[in-house]
Coordinates of C-alpha atoms and ligand atoms in Angstrom, one line a residue:
X229 CA 0.0 0.0 0.0
X230 CA 1.5 3.4 -0.9
X231 CA 2.2 6.0 1.7
X232 CA 1.7 9.8 1.5
X233 CA 3.1 12.6 3.6
X234 CA 2.9 16.4 3.1
X235 CA 4.1 19.4 5.0
X236 CA 3.5 23.2 5.0
X237 CA 5.0 25.2 7.8
X238 CA 7.9 27.3 9.0
X239 CA 10.6 24.6 9.2
X240 CA 12.3 22.2 6.9
X241 CA 9.7 20.3 4.9
X242 CA 12.4 17.6 4.0
X243 CA 12.9 16.8 7.6
X244 CA 9.2 16.0 8.2
X245 CA 8.8 14.2 4.9
X246 CA 11.8 11.9 5.4
X247 CA 10.9 11.1 9.0
X248 CA 7.2 10.6 8.0
X249 CA 8.1 8.2 5.2
X250 CA 10.3 6.3 7.6
X251 CA 7.2 5.8 9.8
X252 CA 5.2 4.6 6.8
X253 CA 7.8 2.0 5.7
X254 CA 5.9 -0.7 7.5
X255 CA 3.1 -0.4 4.9
X256 CA 5.4 -2.0 2.3
X257 CA 7.0 -0.2 -0.7
X258 CA 9.4 -0.6 -3.5
X259 CA 10.4 3.0 -4.2
X260 CA 10.1 6.4 -2.5
X261 CA 10.6 10.1 -3.2
X262 CA 10.1 13.6 -2.0
X263 CA 9.5 17.0 -3.7
X264 CA 10.1 20.3 -1.9
X265 CA 9.4 23.8 -3.3
X266 CA 12.3 26.1 -3.0
X267 CA 12.6 29.5 -4.9
X268 CA 9.6 28.6 -7.1
X269 CA 11.0 25.3 -8.3
X270 CA 10.8 21.7 -7.0
X271 CA 13.8 19.9 -5.5
X272 CA 13.3 16.2 -6.0
X273 CA 14.9 13.2 -4.5
X274 CA 13.9 9.6 -5.3
X275 CA 15.1 6.0 -4.7
X276 CA 14.2 2.4 -5.5
X277 CA 16.1 1.4 -2.3
X278 CA 15.0 2.0 1.2
X279 CA 14.1 5.3 2.9
X280 CA 17.6 5.4 4.4
X281 CA 18.9 6.0 0.9
X282 CA 16.8 9.2 0.7
X283 CA 18.3 10.3 4.0
X284 CA 21.8 9.7 2.6
X285 CA 21.0 11.4 -0.8
X286 CA 19.7 14.5 0.9
X287 CA 22.2 14.6 3.9
X288 CA 19.3 13.9 6.2
X289 CA 17.2 16.5 4.3
X290 CA 19.7 19.3 5.0
X291 CA 20.5 19.9 1.3
X292 CA 16.9 20.3 0.3
X293 CA 15.6 23.7 1.4
X294 CA 12.0 24.8 1.5
X295 CA 9.0 24.5 3.9
X296 CA 6.4 23.1 1.5
X297 CA 6.7 19.5 0.3
X298 CA 5.2 16.1 -0.4
X299 CA 6.6 12.6 -0.1
X300 CA 5.6 9.1 -1.1
X301 CA 6.4 5.4 -0.7
X302 CA 5.2 3.5 -3.7
X303 CA 3.9 -0.1 -3.8
X304 CA 3.9 -0.7 -7.5
X305 CA 0.6 -1.3 -9.3
X306 CA 1.0 0.3 -12.8
X307 CA 4.7 0.0 -13.9
X308 CA 7.6 -1.7 -12.3
X309 CA 9.6 -0.3 -9.4
X310 CA 11.8 2.4 -11.1
X311 CA 12.9 6.0 -10.6
X312 CA 10.7 7.0 -13.5
X313 CA 7.7 5.4 -12.0
X314 CA 8.3 6.6 -8.4
X315 CA 6.4 9.6 -7.1
X316 CA 6.2 12.6 -6.9
X317 CA 5.2 13.1 -10.5
X318 CA 5.5 16.6 -12.1
X319 CA 3.6 18.4 -14.8
X320 CA 5.4 19.1 -18.0
X321 CA 5.7 22.8 -17.0
X322 CA 7.0 21.7 -13.6
X323 CA 4.4 23.8 -11.8
X324 CA 2.7 20.9 -10.1
X325 CA 4.0 18.0 -8.1
X326 CA 1.7 15.1 -7.1
X327 CA 1.8 12.0 -4.9
X328 CA -1.0 9.4 -5.1
X329 CA -2.3 6.3 -3.3
X330 CA -5.0 4.4 -5.2
X331 CA -5.8 3.5 -8.8
X332 CA -7.0 5.9 -11.6
X333 CA -9.1 3.5 -13.5
X334 CA -9.6 5.7 -16.6
X335 CA -6.0 6.8 -16.8
X336 CA -5.4 5.2 -20.3
X337 CA -8.2 7.4 -21.9
X338 CA -7.0 10.5 -20.0
X339 CA -3.4 9.8 -21.0
X340 CA -4.2 9.5 -24.7
X341 CA -6.2 12.7 -24.6
X342 CA -3.3 14.5 -22.9
X343 CA -0.8 13.1 -25.4
X344 CA -3.1 14.3 -28.2
X345 CA -3.0 17.7 -26.4
X346 CA 0.8 17.6 -26.6
X347 CA 1.7 16.5 -23.1
X348 CA 4.7 14.2 -22.7
X349 CA 4.8 11.3 -20.3
X350 CA 7.9 9.8 -18.7
X351 CA 6.4 7.0 -16.6
X352 CA 4.1 3.9 -17.0
X353 CA 2.0 5.0 -14.0
X354 CA -1.7 5.9 -13.8
X355 CA -0.7 8.8 -11.5
X356 CA 1.2 10.9 -14.0
X357 CA -2.1 12.0 -15.7
X358 CA -2.9 14.0 -12.6
X359 CA -0.2 16.7 -12.7
X360 CA -0.8 17.0 -16.5
X361 CA -4.5 17.6 -15.9
X362 CA -3.7 20.2 -13.3
X363 CA -1.4 21.9 -15.8
X364 CA -4.1 21.7 -18.4
X365 CA -6.8 23.3 -16.2
X366 CA -4.6 25.8 -14.3
X367 CA -5.3 29.4 -15.4
X368 CA -4.1 31.0 -12.2
X369 CA -6.8 29.6 -9.9
X370 CA -5.5 26.6 -8.1
X371 CA -8.8 25.6 -6.5
X372 CA -10.5 25.6 -9.9
X373 CA -7.7 23.5 -11.5
X374 CA -7.9 20.9 -8.7
X375 CA -11.7 20.8 -8.9
X376 CA -11.7 20.3 -12.7
X377 CA -8.9 17.7 -12.4
X378 CA -10.7 15.6 -9.7
X379 CA -13.9 15.6 -11.8
X380 CA -12.0 13.8 -14.6
X381 CA -10.7 11.0 -12.4
X382 CA -12.4 7.7 -12.0
X383 CA -11.2 5.2 -9.4
X384 CA -9.6 5.7 -6.0
X385 CA -7.1 8.3 -4.8
X386 CA -5.5 9.9 -1.9
X387 CA -3.6 12.9 -3.3
X388 CA -0.9 15.3 -2.1
X389 CA -0.5 18.2 -4.4
X390 CA 1.8 21.3 -4.4
X391 CA 2.1 24.1 -6.9
X392 CA 5.1 26.3 -7.6
X393 CA 2.8 29.4 -7.8
X394 CA 1.5 28.8 -4.2
X395 CA 4.5 28.6 -2.0
X396 CA 2.5 27.8 1.2
X397 CA -0.4 25.8 0.0
X398 CA -0.5 22.0 0.5
X399 CA -3.5 20.3 -1.1
X400 CA -5.0 17.0 -0.1
X401 CA -7.9 15.1 -1.8
X402 CA -9.5 11.8 -0.8
X403 CA -11.6 9.2 -2.6
X404 CA -11.6 5.6 -1.3
X405 CA -8.0 5.8 -0.1
X406 CA -7.2 7.0 3.4
X407 CA -5.9 10.5 4.0
X408 CA -5.5 12.3 7.3
X409 CA -4.7 16.0 8.2
X410 CA -2.3 16.8 11.1
X411 CA -3.1 20.1 12.7
X412 CA 0.2 21.4 14.1
X413 CA 1.9 24.4 15.7
X414 CA 2.7 26.8 12.8
X415 CA 2.4 23.9 10.4
X416 CA -0.2 21.6 8.9
X417 CA 0.5 18.1 7.7
X418 CA -1.0 15.3 5.6
X419 CA -0.4 11.6 5.8
X420 CA -1.9 8.3 4.8
X421 CA -2.0 7.2 8.5
X422 CA -1.5 8.7 11.9
X423 CA 1.9 6.9 12.5
X424 CA 3.5 9.6 10.3
X425 CA 1.8 12.4 12.3
X426 CA 1.8 11.4 15.9
X427 CA 5.3 12.6 16.8
X428 CA 4.3 16.1 15.5
X429 CA 0.7 16.4 16.6
X430 CA -2.1 14.3 18.1
X431 CA -4.8 16.6 16.6
X432 CA -6.0 15.1 13.4
X433 CA -8.8 15.4 10.9
X434 CA -9.9 12.4 9.0
X435 CA -10.8 13.4 5.4
X436 CA -14.0 11.8 4.0
X437 CA -14.5 10.6 0.4
X438 CA -15.0 13.6 -1.9
X439 CA -13.3 16.1 0.4
X440 CA -10.4 18.3 -0.6
X441 CA -8.3 20.3 1.8
X442 CA -6.2 23.4 1.2
X443 CA -3.7 23.9 3.9
X444 CA -1.2 26.7 4.8
X445 CA 0.9 26.9 7.9
X446 CA -1.8 28.9 9.6
X447 CA -5.1 27.8 7.9
X448 CA -7.1 24.7 7.0
X449 CA -9.9 24.9 4.5
X450 CA -11.8 21.7 3.7
X451 CA -14.4 21.5 0.9
X452 CA -16.9 18.7 0.3
X453 CA -17.7 17.1 -3.1
X454 CA -20.2 19.9 -3.8
X455 CA -17.5 22.6 -3.2
X456 CA -19.1 23.8 0.0
X457 CA -16.9 24.4 3.1
X458 CA -17.0 21.3 5.3
X459 CA -17.2 21.7 9.0
X460 CA -14.9 19.0 10.4
X461 CA -14.2 17.8 13.9
X462 CA -10.6 17.5 15.2
X463 CA -9.9 14.0 16.7
X464 CA -7.2 13.4 19.2
X465 CA -5.0 10.4 18.8
X466 CA -5.0 8.3 22.0
X467 CA -1.6 6.7 21.8
X468 CA 1.9 8.1 21.4
X469 CA 4.8 7.5 19.1
X470 CA 6.5 5.0 21.5
X471 CA 3.6 2.6 20.6
X472 CA 4.8 2.7 17.0
X473 CA 8.4 2.0 17.8
X474 CA 10.4 -1.2 18.4
X475 CA 11.1 -0.4 22.1
X476 CA 14.2 -2.7 22.2
X477 CA 12.8 -5.6 20.1
X478 CA 14.7 -6.7 17.0
X479 CA 11.4 -6.6 15.0
X480 CA 8.0 -5.0 15.3
X481 CA 6.6 -8.5 14.8
X482 CA 8.1 -9.9 18.0
X483 CA 7.1 -6.7 19.9
X484 CA 3.6 -7.1 18.8
X485 CA 3.5 -10.9 19.5
X486 CA 4.7 -10.0 23.1
X487 CA 2.0 -7.2 23.4
X488 CA -0.8 -9.7 22.9
X489 CA -1.6 -10.3 26.6
X490 CA -2.0 -6.6 27.1
X491 CA -4.0 -6.0 23.9
X492 CA -6.3 -8.9 24.7
X493 CA -6.8 -7.6 28.2
X494 CA -7.5 -4.1 27.0
X495 CA -9.9 -5.3 24.4
X496 CA -11.8 -7.4 27.0
X497 CA -11.9 -4.5 29.4
X498 CA -13.2 -2.0 26.8
X499 CA -16.3 -4.1 26.4
X500 CA -16.9 -4.9 30.1
X501 CA -19.0 -2.8 32.3
X502 CA -19.5 -4.0 35.9
X503 CA -18.9 -7.5 34.8
X504 CA -21.3 -7.4 32.0
X505 CA -20.4 -7.4 28.3
X506 CA -21.5 -4.2 26.7
X507 CA -21.0 -3.3 23.0
X508 CA -21.7 0.4 23.6
X509 CA -24.5 2.3 21.8
X510 CA -24.5 0.2 18.6
X511 CA -27.4 0.5 16.2
X512 CA -27.9 -3.3 16.2
X513 CA -30.7 -3.2 18.6
X514 CA -32.2 -6.3 20.4
X515 CA -35.2 -5.9 18.1
X516 CA -33.0 -6.0 14.9
X517 CA -30.8 -8.8 16.3
X518 CA -33.8 -11.0 16.8
X519 CA -34.7 -10.6 13.1
X520 CA -31.2 -11.8 11.9
X521 CA -31.5 -15.2 10.3
X522 CA -28.0 -15.3 8.7
X523 CA -24.5 -13.9 9.4
X524 CA -22.0 -13.2 6.7
X525 CA -18.4 -12.7 7.8
X526 CA -16.3 -11.0 5.1
X527 CA -12.6 -10.3 5.2
X528 CA -9.2 -10.9 3.7
X529 CA -6.1 -12.8 4.8
X530 CA -5.7 -13.2 8.6
X531 CA -8.9 -11.2 9.2
X532 CA -10.6 -13.9 7.1
X533 CA -8.9 -16.6 9.3
X534 CA -10.3 -14.8 12.4
X535 CA -13.7 -15.0 10.8
X536 CA -13.2 -18.7 10.1
X537 CA -12.8 -19.1 13.9
X538 CA -15.8 -16.8 14.4
X539 CA -18.0 -19.1 12.3
X540 CA -17.6 -22.0 14.7
X541 CA -18.0 -19.8 17.8
X542 CA -21.0 -17.8 16.6
X543 CA -22.9 -20.8 15.2
X544 CA -22.3 -22.7 18.4
X545 CA -23.6 -19.8 20.5
X546 CA -26.3 -18.4 18.3
X547 CA -27.6 -21.4 16.3
X548 CA -27.8 -19.0 13.2
X549 CA -26.1 -20.0 9.9
X550 CA -22.7 -18.2 9.6
X551 CA -21.0 -18.0 6.3
X552 CA -17.4 -16.8 6.2
X553 CA -16.1 -15.6 2.9
X554 CA -13.1 -13.9 1.2
X555 CA -14.1 -10.3 0.5
X556 CA -12.6 -10.5 -3.0
X557 CA -15.0 -13.4 -3.8
X558 CA -18.0 -12.1 -1.9
X559 CA -18.1 -8.8 -3.8
X560 CA -18.4 -10.4 -7.2
X561 CA -20.7 -13.4 -6.6
X562 CA -24.0 -11.6 -6.3
X563 CA -24.5 -12.8 -2.7
X564 CA -27.9 -13.5 -1.2
X565 CA -28.2 -10.8 1.3
X566 CA -31.1 -8.9 2.8
X567 CA -32.2 -6.8 5.8
X568 CA -32.2 -10.0 7.9
X569 CA -28.5 -10.6 7.2
X570 CA -25.9 -9.3 9.6
X571 CA -22.6 -8.7 7.7
X572 CA -19.5 -8.7 9.9
X573 CA -16.5 -7.1 8.1
X574 CA -13.2 -7.7 9.8
X575 CA -10.2 -5.6 9.0
X576 CA -7.2 -4.6 11.1
X577 CA -6.3 -1.6 9.0
X578 CA -9.9 -0.7 8.0
X579 CA -8.6 0.2 4.6
X580 CA -8.5 -3.1 2.7
X581 CA -10.1 -2.3 -0.7
X582 CA -11.8 -5.7 -1.2
X583 CA -13.3 -5.7 2.3
X584 CA -14.5 -2.1 1.9
X585 CA -16.0 -2.9 -1.5
X586 CA -17.7 -6.0 0.0
X587 CA -19.1 -3.9 2.8
X588 CA -20.6 -1.4 0.4
X589 CA -22.1 -4.3 -1.7
X590 CA -23.7 -5.8 1.4
X591 CA -25.0 -2.4 2.6
X592 CA -26.6 -1.8 -0.8
X593 CA -28.5 -5.0 -0.4
X594 CA -29.9 -3.9 2.9
X595 CA -27.7 -5.8 5.3
X596 CA -26.8 -4.4 8.7
X597 CA -23.0 -3.9 8.7
X598 CA -20.9 -4.5 11.8
X599 CA -17.2 -3.8 11.4
X600 CA -14.4 -5.2 13.6
X601 CA -11.6 -2.8 13.1
X602 CA -8.3 -1.7 14.8
X603 CA -7.7 1.7 13.2
X604 CA -9.9 4.4 14.5
X605 CA -11.6 6.5 11.9
X606 CA -10.6 4.2 9.0
X607 CA -12.7 3.9 5.9
X608 CA -14.3 0.6 6.9
X609 CA -15.0 1.9 10.4
X610 CA -16.8 4.9 8.9
X611 CA -18.7 3.0 6.2
X612 CA -20.2 0.5 8.7
X613 CA -23.5 0.8 10.6
X614 CA -21.6 -0.3 13.8
X615 CA -17.9 -0.6 14.5
X616 CA -16.4 -2.7 17.3
X617 CA -12.8 -1.6 17.7
X618 CA -10.1 -4.0 18.7
X619 CA -7.7 -2.4 21.2
X620 CA -4.4 -3.6 19.7
X621 CA -2.9 -0.2 19.2
X622 CA -0.8 0.5 16.1
X623 CA 0.3 -2.7 14.3
X624 CA 3.4 -2.0 12.3
X625 CA 4.6 -5.5 11.2
X626 CA 3.1 -6.5 7.9
X627 CA 2.3 -9.9 9.4
X628 CA -0.6 -9.4 11.8
X629 CA -0.5 -11.0 15.3
X630 CA -2.1 -8.8 17.9
X631 CA -4.6 -7.6 15.3
X632 CA -5.8 -11.2 14.7
X633 CA -5.8 -12.0 18.4
X634 CA -7.9 -9.1 19.4
X635 CA -10.3 -9.8 16.4
X636 CA -10.9 -13.2 18.0
X637 CA -11.8 -11.6 21.3
X638 CA -14.3 -9.2 19.8
X639 CA -15.9 -12.1 17.9
X640 CA -16.2 -14.1 21.2
X641 CA -17.7 -11.0 22.9
X642 CA -20.2 -10.5 20.1
X643 CA -21.3 -14.1 20.3
X644 CA -21.8 -14.1 24.1
X645 CA -23.6 -10.7 24.0
X646 CA -25.9 -11.9 21.3
X647 CA -26.5 -15.3 22.9
X648 CA -27.5 -13.6 26.1
X649 CA -30.2 -11.6 24.2
X650 CA -31.4 -14.4 22.0
X651 CA -31.3 -17.0 24.8
X652 CA -29.6 -19.5 22.4
X653 CA -26.9 -20.7 24.7
X654 CA -27.4 -22.3 28.2
X655 CA -26.4 -20.3 31.2
X656 CA -23.7 -22.7 32.2
X657 CA -22.0 -22.4 28.8
X658 CA -22.1 -18.6 28.9
X659 CA -20.8 -18.6 32.5
X660 CA -18.0 -20.9 31.6
X661 CA -17.0 -18.5 28.8
X662 CA -17.3 -15.4 30.9
X663 CA -15.2 -17.0 33.6
X664 CA -12.5 -18.2 31.2
X665 CA -12.1 -15.1 29.0
X666 CA -10.3 -13.0 31.7
X667 CA -7.7 -15.8 32.0
X668 CA -6.8 -15.8 28.3
X669 CA -4.2 -12.9 28.6
X670 CA -2.2 -14.8 31.3
X671 CA -2.4 -18.0 29.4
X672 CA -1.0 -16.3 26.4
X673 CA 1.8 -14.9 28.6
X674 CA 2.5 -18.5 29.7
X675 CA 3.0 -19.6 26.1
X676 CA 5.2 -16.6 25.4
X677 CA 7.4 -17.4 28.4
X678 CA 8.4 -20.6 26.7
X679 CA 9.1 -19.1 23.3
X680 CA 12.6 -20.6 23.3
X681 CA 11.0 -24.0 22.9
X682 CA 9.5 -22.8 19.7
X683 CA 12.8 -21.4 18.6
X684 CA 14.3 -24.9 19.0
X685 CA 11.5 -26.5 17.0
X686 CA 11.9 -23.8 14.3
X687 CA 15.3 -25.3 13.5
X688 CA 13.5 -28.4 12.1
X689 CA 11.5 -26.3 9.7
X690 CA 13.9 -23.8 8.4
X691 CA 15.0 -25.9 5.4
X692 CA 11.7 -27.4 4.6
X693 CA 10.4 -27.2 1.1
X694 CA 6.8 -27.5 2.0
X695 CA 4.9 -27.7 5.3
X696 CA 1.4 -28.9 5.9
X697 CA -0.9 -27.8 8.7
X698 CA -3.9 -30.0 9.4
X699 CA -6.8 -29.7 11.8
X700 CA -10.5 -30.1 12.3
X701 CA -13.2 -27.6 13.4
X702 CA -11.5 -24.6 15.1
X703 CA -8.2 -26.3 14.7
X704 CA -8.6 -26.1 11.0
X705 CA -9.4 -22.4 11.2
X706 CA -6.3 -21.9 13.2
X707 CA -4.2 -24.0 10.8
X708 CA -5.2 -21.5 8.1
X709 CA -3.6 -18.7 10.1
X710 CA -0.6 -20.8 11.2
X711 CA 0.1 -21.6 7.5
X712 CA -0.2 -18.0 6.3
X713 CA 2.1 -16.6 9.1
X714 CA 4.8 -19.1 8.1
X715 CA 4.7 -18.6 4.4
X716 CA 4.2 -14.8 4.3
X717 CA 7.4 -14.1 6.3
X718 CA 9.6 -17.1 5.8
X719 CA 8.8 -17.6 2.1
X720 CA 8.5 -21.4 2.7
X721 CA 5.5 -23.0 0.9
X722 CA 2.9 -24.1 3.3
X723 CA -0.7 -25.4 3.1
X724 CA -3.5 -25.6 5.6
X725 CA -5.9 -28.6 5.2
X726 CA -8.9 -29.8 6.9
X727 CA -7.5 -33.0 8.4
X728 CA -10.3 -35.1 7.2
X729 CA -9.8 -33.8 3.6
X730 CA -6.1 -34.8 3.3
X731 CA -6.9 -38.3 2.0
X732 CA -9.0 -36.9 -0.8
X733 CA -5.9 -35.9 -2.8
X734 CA -3.2 -33.9 -1.1
X735 CA -1.9 -36.9 0.9
X736 CA -0.2 -37.8 -2.4
X737 CA 2.3 -35.1 -1.6
X738 CA 3.3 -36.6 1.7
X739 CA 6.6 -38.3 1.4
X740 CA 9.4 -39.4 3.7
X741 CA 10.3 -36.4 5.9
X742 CA 7.5 -34.1 4.9
X743 CA 6.8 -31.9 7.9
X744 CA 3.1 -32.0 9.0
X745 CA 1.8 -29.9 11.9
X746 CA -1.4 -31.4 13.4
X747 CA -3.5 -29.0 15.4
X748 CA -5.3 -31.0 18.1
X749 CA -6.7 -28.4 20.4
X750 CA -10.3 -29.6 19.8
X751 CA -10.5 -32.4 22.4
X752 CA -13.6 -34.1 21.2
X753 CA -12.0 -34.7 17.8
X754 CA -8.7 -36.0 19.1
X755 CA -9.3 -39.5 17.9
X756 CA -10.3 -38.3 14.4
X757 CA -7.2 -36.2 14.0
X758 CA -5.1 -39.0 15.5
X759 CA -6.2 -41.2 12.6
X760 CA -5.1 -38.5 10.2
X761 CA -1.8 -38.2 12.0
X762 CA -1.3 -42.0 11.6
X763 CA -2.2 -41.7 7.8
X764 CA 0.5 -39.2 7.2
X765 CA 2.9 -40.8 9.6
X766 CA 2.6 -44.1 7.7
X767 CA 3.8 -42.2 4.6
X768 CA 6.9 -40.9 6.3
X769 CA 5.7 -37.5 7.5
X770 CA 7.5 -35.8 10.4
X771 CA 4.6 -34.9 12.7
X772 CA 4.4 -32.1 15.2
X773 CA 1.2 -32.3 17.1
X774 CA -0.1 -29.2 19.0
X775 CA -2.3 -30.1 22.0
X776 CA -3.7 -28.5 25.1
X777 CA -1.7 -29.3 28.3
X778 CA -1.7 -33.0 29.2
X779 CA -4.7 -33.4 26.9
X780 CA -3.6 -36.3 25.0
X781 CA -0.7 -38.8 25.0
X782 CA -0.1 -40.0 21.5
X783 CA 1.8 -43.1 22.7
X784 CA 4.0 -42.7 19.7
X785 CA 7.5 -41.3 20.3
X786 CA 7.9 -40.4 16.6
X787 CA 5.2 -37.6 17.1
X788 CA 6.7 -34.5 18.6
X789 CA 4.2 -32.5 20.7
X790 CA 3.8 -28.8 21.3
X791 CA 1.6 -27.8 24.3
X792 CA -0.6 -24.8 25.1
X793 CA -2.7 -24.2 28.2
X794 CA -6.1 -25.9 28.3
X795 CA -9.0 -23.5 28.0
X796 CA -12.7 -23.5 27.0
X797 CA -13.3 -25.4 23.7
X798 CA -14.6 -22.2 22.0
X799 CA -11.5 -20.2 23.0
X800 CA -8.7 -22.5 21.9
X801 CA -7.8 -20.4 18.9
X802 CA -6.6 -17.5 21.1
X803 CA -3.9 -19.8 22.6
X804 CA -3.2 -22.3 19.8
X805 CA -2.2 -19.6 17.4
X806 CA 0.5 -18.1 19.6
X807 CA 3.1 -20.9 19.1
X808 CA 2.6 -20.7 15.3
X809 CA 3.2 -16.9 15.3
X810 CA 6.4 -17.6 17.1
X811 CA 7.3 -20.5 14.8
X812 CA 6.9 -18.3 11.7
X813 CA 9.0 -15.6 13.3
X814 CA 11.9 -18.0 14.3
X815 CA 11.9 -19.8 10.9
X816 CA 12.0 -16.5 9.1
X817 CA 14.7 -15.3 11.4
X818 CA 16.7 -18.5 10.7
X819 CA 16.2 -17.9 7.0
X820 CA 17.4 -14.3 7.2
X821 CA 14.1 -12.9 5.9
X822 CA 12.9 -9.3 6.3
X823 CA 10.4 -10.2 9.0
X824 CA 8.6 -6.8 9.4
X825 CA 8.5 -6.0 5.7
X826 CA 8.2 -9.3 3.8
X827 CA 8.9 -9.1 0.0
X828 CA 6.0 -8.1 -2.2
X829 CA 3.6 -7.5 0.7
X830 CA 1.9 -4.4 2.0
X831 CA 0.5 -3.8 5.5
X832 CA -2.9 -3.0 4.0
X833 CA -3.9 -3.7 0.5
X834 CA -5.9 -0.6 -0.5
X835 CA -6.0 -1.6 -4.2
X836 CA -8.0 -4.6 -5.7
Ligands
AGP946 C1 -1.7 -11.0 7.5 O1 -0.5 -11.3 8.3 C2 -1.5 -10.2 6.3 N1 -0.9 -8.9 6.7 C3 -2.7 -10.0 5.5 O2 -3.3 -11.2 5.2 C4 -3.8 -9.2 6.2 O3 -4.4 -9.9 7.2 C5 -4.9 -8.9 5.1 O4 -4.3 -8.1 4.1 C6 -6.1 -8.1 5.7 O5 -5.7 -6.9 6.2 P1 -6.8 -6.1 7.1 O6 -7.0 -6.9 8.3 O7 -6.1 -4.8 7.4 O8 -8.0 -5.9 6.3

């Protein structure tokens, strides 16, 4: 996902831009650049290396003068990572510099029209049409030029724009891609997310789709899509920059793995009032809830895997059909949704394009939308009817851990809250869950205290060519997440399989020494999973079985076991996933991979 920063103030723009881009590195990128206005012309610095190269090229920003500028980290969509394709892009007359996050879907048509008008292009990007359109429409009135340009664009954009004729004006425009204003002392800022702003100011304004902001060091003007002045509220960020720093860990991922007990505890507490679960003043009233006859869970990646756990938990507690589906599939299959459907959209970033599009699809069909999101004020949070925030704090590592864990907690709470209203679960079952939930943080801590055991096991996997994770029921849902964690940061091929499904084809891949991880947290299915372990073992697989403490003795010393603390059957995912987050981390460490910024990946995929 691309990252945008912008500065207008009394100090060095380059200093803010470089530090801001550094804070956005976690989003994933393959090139970066800044443009600063100095003496009516733009000073540009770009790289297809890391941000540290920009620091070096500009002597930490000291050799780029000026107090108006924009910066960008690019995650390539149109055109390979190259200096020509990296942002900022300039108009032919070099009056406009632009950075962009999103996709201009009609750029080919616009580009041809502009070429016919005599404009010359140097990149393969969709973005480059924007500065050219600004040049085309600019007759001295910058607002008119911006308005005319935005009207021509189809698709998604978050834009940072500066003009050589307006030495103090920073322009920001938003449609479907996130963009936030930072309201500072003698300066005003723009960024794709708050991590680039919070060390300068905690006062932010979240731009809505269709809004355009014109900032100077002392003023903020925001216009809505009709051109009327928008009256926006200033929000205050409730965490500080230390939360978005490594704090002594080698990687953000390990820091965030270790933060999970606290994040889970904070999330539990945020929905607990005098011992009762409360979801706040959500619009899903008891009356509406009682009419719900189907739940659709829609998400991508690990959020989808949290939803896969949620399916088992919610169906058990609510006795309502729960379908969990990939957002990219849901949005194009003409789903059967109506006003009696509750659609639960799960997203850590709240900016995943497929999940946002699926949300809008379901909303159009009359469904009540409940979002489970980590980033306050994000697009999905704002588009939903109700939002239940996870309290994970900023998650910087591309591979989610605390984001996933706190999503599980919110899904459990939703299930218990709804079951209480619907009367669909017996009192003992609900009491058992309410008694066990507060113990989850300390049980996660217990697993983390033995992380060196996982580091030892990781040695066995570091050179594997392919690893299989198998499980049944909630174990299968967790195996999906365990497999993704491993492959996305260690680049080792891995597959998650419903244990009962293996013999219907994939078992042909099992040969002597193939590592198979059998998740056996679901006690009542132990015997079934054991037979699958025997099947793969008979074909030479090296089996690692993951079981709750003293739950099961396999009586087979060839099977290595990994334990996690026993807990309520509906809550096992919260504990069983932890060893596999650690396993992925240590295997990737062993293989020398870039753990926080895995190749080709972005923290949030804001394009289709
Ligand atoms: C998980 O480790 C990955 N970073 C990825 O699968 C992620 O979960 C997915 O892109 C969804 O992101 P979201 O939760 O921000 O919507």
